[in-house]
């Protein structure tokens, strides 16, 4: 089970760091991805990281967001800089599978996520 946290209200141009905590057994062998869902829109992948540290970013996140893993804390972080109002969404983390061309979530259960609101 994963627990997302760290959301909040921030002004445009600001930064937030989201955390996704997992059990050691889950964290050590699985790729983890951050997704987001804005009101009225489909959930989309923002960034993902393999157990070995390989990363993948959505075009909207490249250059602004950084995904990383802390092996000591069994936590995946999403550092979000230069935030824009379009980044407003509920952010979720999930285990993912890196395919040849796509990254797909492993589970249908998404939890409550953590809400990010970026004001203009």
PDB file of C-alpha atoms in Angstrom, residues 6-18 63-66 78-85 87 91 115-119:
ATOM      1  CA  UNK A   6       2.727  16.747   0.574  1.00  0.00           C
ATOM      2  CA  UNK A   7       0.103  18.578  -1.421  1.00  0.00           C
ATOM      3  CA  UNK A   8      -1.129  22.056  -0.651  1.00  0.00           C
ATOM      4  CA  UNK A   9      -1.836  25.518  -1.937  1.00  0.00           C
ATOM      5  CA  UNK A  10       0.976  27.373  -3.663  1.00  0.00           C
ATOM      6  CA  UNK A  11       1.267  30.405  -5.903  1.00  0.00           C
ATOM      7  CA  UNK A  12       2.270  30.095  -9.521  1.00  0.00           C
ATOM      8  CA  UNK A  13       6.031  29.811  -9.795  1.00  0.00           C
ATOM      9  CA  UNK A  14       6.312  28.135  -6.430  1.00  0.00           C
ATOM     10  CA  UNK A  15       7.437  24.648  -5.457  1.00  0.00           C
ATOM     11  CA  UNK A  16       6.101  21.620  -3.639  1.00  0.00           C
ATOM     12  CA  UNK A  17       7.532  18.220  -2.847  1.00  0.00           C
ATOM     13  CA  UNK A  18       5.212  15.263  -2.800  1.00  0.00           C
ATOM     14  CA  UNK A  63      12.397  20.465 -16.862  1.00  0.00           C
ATOM     15  CA  UNK A  64      10.164  21.351 -13.919  1.00  0.00           C
ATOM     16  CA  UNK A  65       9.545  18.142 -11.969  1.00  0.00           C
ATOM     17  CA  UNK A  66      12.029  15.640 -10.593  1.00  0.00           C
ATOM     18  CA  UNK A  78       8.140  14.309  -6.724  1.00  0.00           C
ATOM     19  CA  UNK A  79       9.829  17.686  -6.546  1.00  0.00           C
ATOM     20  CA  UNK A  80       7.699  20.170  -8.443  1.00  0.00           C
ATOM     21  CA  UNK A  81       9.165  23.549  -9.339  1.00  0.00           C
ATOM     22  CA  UNK A  82       7.866  26.453 -11.417  1.00  0.00           C
ATOM     23  CA  UNK A  83       4.327  25.353 -10.737  1.00  0.00           C
ATOM     24  CA  UNK A  84       1.545  26.569 -12.981  1.00  0.00           C
ATOM     25  CA  UNK A  85      -2.228  26.784 -12.451  1.00  0.00           C
ATOM     26  CA  UNK A  87      -0.713  21.704 -12.452  1.00  0.00           C
ATOM     27  CA  UNK A  91      -1.841  13.636  -7.309  1.00  0.00           C
ATOM     28  CA  UNK A 115      -4.359  17.718  -3.611  1.00  0.00           C
ATOM     29  CA  UNK A 116      -2.215  20.369  -5.234  1.00  0.00           C
ATOM     30  CA  UNK A 117      -3.694  23.774  -5.929  1.00  0.00           C
ATOM     31  CA  UNK A 118      -1.695  26.392  -7.804  1.00  0.00           C
ATOM     32  CA  UNK A 119      -3.104  29.896  -7.709  1.00  0.00           C
TER      33      UNK A 119
END
